[in-house]
């Protein structure tokens, strides 16, 4: 649950991506973005719910550190994915 706190920052990123994708990929049917449009409003609600759960249930220092660790791990994972895409590490080699 703590890792879902990245949703606190999701709407701004989604909003920026929707603009960019609409601009550079105009051939995509607009209905293909429906999920992301819903996330603009649902993500903040999900994040508030998760934050309340973490604040209510992580009463010890160890539990709080674990919650922060889960959030850091997810952020590291997301950055790794973005870096791999940027470097082109996702290209498949189809030599047979």
Short mmCIF file of N, CA and C in Angstrom, two decimals:
data_model
loop_
_atom_site.label_atom_id
_atom_site.label_comp_id
_atom_site.label_asym_id
_atom_site.label_seq_id
_atom_site.Cartn_x
_atom_site.Cartn_y
_atom_site.Cartn_z
N UNK A 1 0.83 -1.19 0.00
CA UNK A 1 0.00 0.00 0.00
C UNK A 1 0.87 1.25 0.00
N UNK A 2 1.95 1.23 0.78
CA UNK A 2 2.81 2.42 0.83
C UNK A 2 3.36 2.77 -0.54
N UNK A 3 3.64 1.75 -1.34
CA UNK A 3 4.20 2.03 -2.67
C UNK A 3 3.20 2.77 -3.56
N UNK A 4 1.92 2.63 -3.27
CA UNK A 4 0.91 3.32 -4.09
C UNK A 4 0.88 4.82 -3.81
N UNK A 5 1.66 5.29 -2.85
CA UNK A 5 1.70 6.72 -2.57
C UNK A 5 2.29 7.52 -3.72
N UNK A 6 2.92 6.84 -4.67
CA UNK A 6 3.38 7.55 -5.88
C UNK A 6 2.19 8.15 -6.62
N UNK A 7 1.00 7.64 -6.35
CA UNK A 7 -0.21 8.18 -6.98
C UNK A 7 -0.47 9.62 -6.56
N UNK A 8 0.16 10.07 -5.47
CA UNK A 8 0.03 11.47 -5.07
C UNK A 8 0.52 12.40 -6.18
N UNK A 9 1.47 11.91 -6.96
CA UNK A 9 2.08 12.72 -8.00
C UNK A 9 1.60 12.33 -9.40
N UNK A 10 0.74 11.33 -9.47
CA UNK A 10 0.30 10.78 -10.75
C UNK A 10 -0.48 11.72 -11.66
N UNK A 11 -1.45 12.46 -11.14
CA UNK A 11 -2.27 13.27 -12.04
C UNK A 11 -1.49 14.28 -12.89
N UNK A 12 -0.50 14.93 -12.31
CA UNK A 12 0.29 15.89 -13.10
C UNK A 12 1.01 15.19 -14.23
N UNK A 13 1.61 14.04 -13.93
CA UNK A 13 2.33 13.29 -14.96
C UNK A 13 1.37 12.79 -16.04
N UNK A 14 0.22 12.28 -15.62
CA UNK A 14 -0.76 11.78 -16.58
C UNK A 14 -1.26 12.92 -17.47
N UNK A 15 -1.51 14.06 -16.88
CA UNK A 15 -2.00 15.21 -17.65
C UNK A 15 -0.97 15.60 -18.72
N UNK A 16 0.30 15.67 -18.33
CA UNK A 16 1.36 16.00 -19.29
C UNK A 16 1.46 14.96 -20.39
N UNK A 17 1.35 13.69 -20.02
CA UNK A 17 1.47 12.62 -21.01
C UNK A 17 0.30 12.63 -21.98
N UNK A 18 -0.90 12.89 -21.48
CA UNK A 18 -2.06 12.95 -22.37
C UNK A 18 -1.89 14.03 -23.43
N UNK A 19 -1.38 15.17 -23.04
CA UNK A 19 -1.15 16.26 -23.99
C UNK A 19 -0.11 15.83 -25.03
N UNK A 20 1.00 15.28 -24.56
CA UNK A 20 2.08 14.89 -25.48
C UNK A 20 1.65 13.76 -26.41
N UNK A 21 0.98 12.77 -25.87
CA UNK A 21 0.55 11.64 -26.71
C UNK A 21 -0.46 12.11 -27.74
N UNK A 22 -1.40 12.96 -27.32
CA UNK A 22 -2.37 13.50 -28.26
C UNK A 22 -1.72 14.29 -29.38
N UNK A 23 -0.64 14.97 -29.05
CA UNK A 23 0.07 15.79 -30.04
C UNK A 23 0.87 14.94 -31.01
N UNK A 24 1.60 13.97 -30.50
CA UNK A 24 2.54 13.20 -31.33
C UNK A 24 1.97 11.89 -31.87
N UNK A 25 0.86 11.45 -31.32
CA UNK A 25 0.24 10.20 -31.77
C UNK A 25 -1.23 10.44 -32.09
N UNK A 26 -1.49 11.37 -32.97
CA UNK A 26 -2.86 11.77 -33.27
C UNK A 26 -3.68 10.65 -33.91
N UNK A 27 -3.03 9.61 -34.39
CA UNK A 27 -3.72 8.50 -35.01
C UNK A 27 -4.39 7.58 -33.99
N UNK A 28 -4.06 7.74 -32.71
CA UNK A 28 -4.67 6.89 -31.67
C UNK A 28 -6.08 7.38 -31.40
N UNK A 29 -7.02 6.45 -31.40
CA UNK A 29 -8.41 6.78 -31.11
C UNK A 29 -8.49 7.40 -29.70
N UNK A 30 -9.13 8.54 -29.55
CA UNK A 30 -9.22 9.20 -28.24
C UNK A 30 -9.77 8.31 -27.13
N UNK A 31 -10.62 7.35 -27.47
CA UNK A 31 -11.16 6.46 -26.44
C UNK A 31 -10.07 5.59 -25.82
N UNK A 32 -8.93 5.48 -26.51
CA UNK A 32 -7.81 4.72 -25.97
C UNK A 32 -7.19 5.37 -24.74
N UNK A 33 -7.55 6.62 -24.49
CA UNK A 33 -7.01 7.35 -23.34
C UNK A 33 -7.98 7.38 -22.16
N UNK A 34 -9.11 6.71 -22.29
CA UNK A 34 -10.14 6.77 -21.24
C UNK A 34 -9.60 6.36 -19.87
N UNK A 35 -8.81 5.29 -19.83
CA UNK A 35 -8.26 4.82 -18.56
C UNK A 35 -7.48 5.95 -17.88
N UNK A 36 -6.65 6.63 -18.65
CA UNK A 36 -5.81 7.68 -18.09
C UNK A 36 -6.63 8.89 -17.64
N UNK A 37 -7.68 9.19 -18.37
CA UNK A 37 -8.55 10.30 -17.96
C UNK A 37 -9.23 9.98 -16.62
N UNK A 38 -9.65 8.74 -16.46
CA UNK A 38 -10.25 8.32 -15.19
C UNK A 38 -9.22 8.43 -14.06
N UNK A 39 -7.97 8.06 -14.34
CA UNK A 39 -6.92 8.11 -13.32
C UNK A 39 -6.66 9.53 -12.84
N UNK A 40 -6.92 10.53 -13.68
CA UNK A 40 -6.73 11.92 -13.25
C UNK A 40 -7.53 12.23 -11.98
N UNK A 41 -8.69 11.61 -11.86
CA UNK A 41 -9.56 11.86 -10.71
C UNK A 41 -9.48 10.75 -9.67
N UNK A 42 -9.25 9.52 -10.12
CA UNK A 42 -9.22 8.39 -9.20
C UNK A 42 -7.90 8.30 -8.43
N UNK A 43 -6.80 8.64 -9.07
CA UNK A 43 -5.48 8.51 -8.43
C UNK A 43 -5.38 9.31 -7.13
N UNK A 44 -5.81 10.57 -7.09
CA UNK A 44 -5.72 11.30 -5.82
C UNK A 44 -6.55 10.65 -4.70
N UNK A 45 -7.70 10.11 -5.06
CA UNK A 45 -8.53 9.43 -4.06
C UNK A 45 -7.81 8.18 -3.55
N UNK A 46 -7.24 7.41 -4.47
CA UNK A 46 -6.50 6.21 -4.08
C UNK A 46 -5.32 6.56 -3.19
N UNK A 47 -4.61 7.62 -3.54
CA UNK A 47 -3.44 8.03 -2.77
C UNK A 47 -3.83 8.49 -1.36
N UNK A 48 -4.90 9.25 -1.26
CA UNK A 48 -5.36 9.69 0.07
C UNK A 48 -5.75 8.50 0.94
N UNK A 49 -6.42 7.53 0.33
CA UNK A 49 -6.82 6.32 1.05
C UNK A 49 -5.58 5.58 1.55
N UNK A 50 -4.60 5.40 0.66
CA UNK A 50 -3.37 4.69 1.04
C UNK A 50 -2.61 5.46 2.12
N UNK A 51 -2.52 6.76 1.98
CA UNK A 51 -1.82 7.57 2.97
C UNK A 51 -2.48 7.44 4.34
N UNK A 52 -3.79 7.49 4.37
CA UNK A 52 -4.50 7.33 5.64
C UNK A 52 -4.24 5.96 6.25
N UNK A 53 -4.24 4.91 5.42
CA UNK A 53 -3.95 3.57 5.94
C UNK A 53 -2.54 3.50 6.53
N UNK A 54 -1.59 4.05 5.81
CA UNK A 54 -0.20 4.03 6.29
C UNK A 54 -0.09 4.82 7.60
N UNK A 55 -0.67 6.01 7.65
CA UNK A 55 -0.58 6.83 8.85
C UNK A 55 -1.26 6.17 10.05
N UNK A 56 -2.37 5.49 9.81
CA UNK A 56 -3.10 4.84 10.90
C UNK A 56 -2.42 3.56 11.38
N UNK A 57 -1.77 2.83 10.47
CA UNK A 57 -1.29 1.50 10.81
C UNK A 57 0.21 1.39 11.03
N UNK A 58 0.97 2.33 10.59
CA UNK A 58 2.42 2.26 10.77
C UNK A 58 2.79 3.05 12.03
N UNK A 59 2.59 2.41 13.16
CA UNK A 59 2.75 3.08 14.45
C UNK A 59 4.18 3.00 15.00
N UNK A 60 4.93 2.01 14.59
CA UNK A 60 6.30 1.87 15.10
C UNK A 60 7.28 2.46 14.09
N UNK A 61 8.47 2.79 14.57
CA UNK A 61 9.51 3.31 13.69
C UNK A 61 9.83 2.29 12.60
N UNK A 62 9.89 1.03 12.97
CA UNK A 62 10.20 -0.02 11.98
C UNK A 62 9.14 -0.07 10.88
N UNK A 63 7.88 -0.01 11.26
CA UNK A 63 6.81 -0.03 10.27
C UNK A 63 6.86 1.22 9.38
N UNK A 64 7.16 2.36 9.96
CA UNK A 64 7.27 3.59 9.19
C UNK A 64 8.44 3.51 8.21
N UNK A 65 9.55 2.96 8.67
CA UNK A 65 10.71 2.80 7.79
C UNK A 65 10.40 1.83 6.65
N UNK A 66 9.66 0.77 6.95
CA UNK A 66 9.26 -0.18 5.91
C UNK A 66 8.35 0.49 4.88
N UNK A 67 7.45 1.34 5.34
CA UNK A 67 6.55 2.05 4.42
C UNK A 67 7.35 2.98 3.52
N UNK A 68 8.28 3.72 4.11
CA UNK A 68 9.12 4.61 3.31
C UNK A 68 9.97 3.79 2.34
N UNK A 69 10.49 2.65 2.81
CA UNK A 69 11.29 1.78 1.95
C UNK A 69 10.50 1.26 0.76
N UNK A 70 9.23 0.92 0.97
CA UNK A 70 8.39 0.45 -0.14
C UNK A 70 8.19 1.55 -1.17
N UNK A 71 8.00 2.76 -0.70
CA UNK A 71 7.82 3.89 -1.61
C UNK A 71 9.10 4.18 -2.39
N UNK A 72 10.23 4.15 -1.71
CA UNK A 72 11.52 4.38 -2.37
C UNK A 72 11.79 3.29 -3.40
N UNK A 73 11.50 2.04 -3.05
CA UNK A 73 11.71 0.93 -3.98
C UNK A 73 10.89 1.13 -5.25
N UNK A 74 9.63 1.50 -5.09
CA UNK A 74 8.79 1.71 -6.28
C UNK A 74 9.31 2.85 -7.13
N UNK A 75 9.73 3.94 -6.50
CA UNK A 75 10.29 5.06 -7.27
C UNK A 75 11.54 4.64 -8.02
N UNK A 76 12.40 3.86 -7.37
CA UNK A 76 13.61 3.35 -8.04
C UNK A 76 13.24 2.47 -9.22
N UNK A 77 12.23 1.63 -9.04
CA UNK A 77 11.78 0.76 -10.11
C UNK A 77 11.25 1.56 -11.29
N UNK A 78 10.44 2.56 -11.01
CA UNK A 78 9.90 3.40 -12.08
C UNK A 78 11.01 4.13 -12.83
N UNK A 79 11.99 4.66 -12.10
CA UNK A 79 13.12 5.34 -12.76
C UNK A 79 13.90 4.37 -13.62
N UNK A 80 14.09 3.15 -13.14
CA UNK A 80 14.82 2.14 -13.93
C UNK A 80 14.09 1.85 -15.23
N UNK A 81 12.77 1.76 -15.17
CA UNK A 81 11.99 1.52 -16.38
C UNK A 81 12.15 2.68 -17.37
N UNK A 82 12.06 3.89 -16.87
CA UNK A 82 12.21 5.06 -17.75
C UNK A 82 13.60 5.13 -18.36
N UNK A 83 14.62 4.83 -17.57
CA UNK A 83 15.98 4.86 -18.08
C UNK A 83 16.19 3.79 -19.15
N UNK A 84 15.62 2.61 -18.94
CA UNK A 84 15.75 1.54 -19.93
C UNK A 84 15.09 1.93 -21.24
N UNK A 85 13.93 2.54 -21.15
CA UNK A 85 13.24 2.99 -22.37
C UNK A 85 14.05 4.08 -23.06
N UNK A 86 14.58 5.02 -22.29
CA UNK A 86 15.36 6.11 -22.86
C UNK A 86 16.62 5.60 -23.55
N UNK A 87 17.27 4.61 -22.96
CA UNK A 87 18.50 4.06 -23.55
C UNK A 87 18.22 3.08 -24.68
N UNK A 88 16.99 2.66 -24.80
CA UNK A 88 16.66 1.69 -25.84
C UNK A 88 16.93 0.26 -25.42
N UNK A 89 17.09 0.02 -24.13
CA UNK A 89 17.36 -1.33 -23.64
C UNK A 89 16.18 -2.27 -23.82
N UNK A 90 15.08 -1.76 -24.27
CA UNK A 90 13.89 -2.59 -24.42
C UNK A 90 13.77 -3.21 -25.80
N UNK A 91 14.71 -2.92 -26.67
CA UNK A 91 14.64 -3.49 -28.02
C UNK A 91 14.93 -4.98 -27.97
N UNK A 92 14.11 -5.71 -28.67
CA UNK A 92 14.29 -7.16 -28.74
C UNK A 92 15.16 -7.52 -29.92
N UNK A 93 15.94 -8.55 -29.76
CA UNK A 93 16.80 -9.03 -30.84
C UNK A 93 16.14 -10.29 -31.40
N UNK A 94 15.63 -10.22 -32.61
CA UNK A 94 14.89 -11.33 -33.19
C UNK A 94 15.73 -12.15 -34.17
N UNK A 95 17.01 -12.28 -33.92
CA UNK A 95 17.83 -13.13 -34.80
C UNK A 95 17.50 -14.59 -34.53
N UNK A 96 17.26 -15.31 -35.60
CA UNK A 96 16.93 -16.74 -35.46
C UNK A 96 18.02 -17.57 -36.08
#
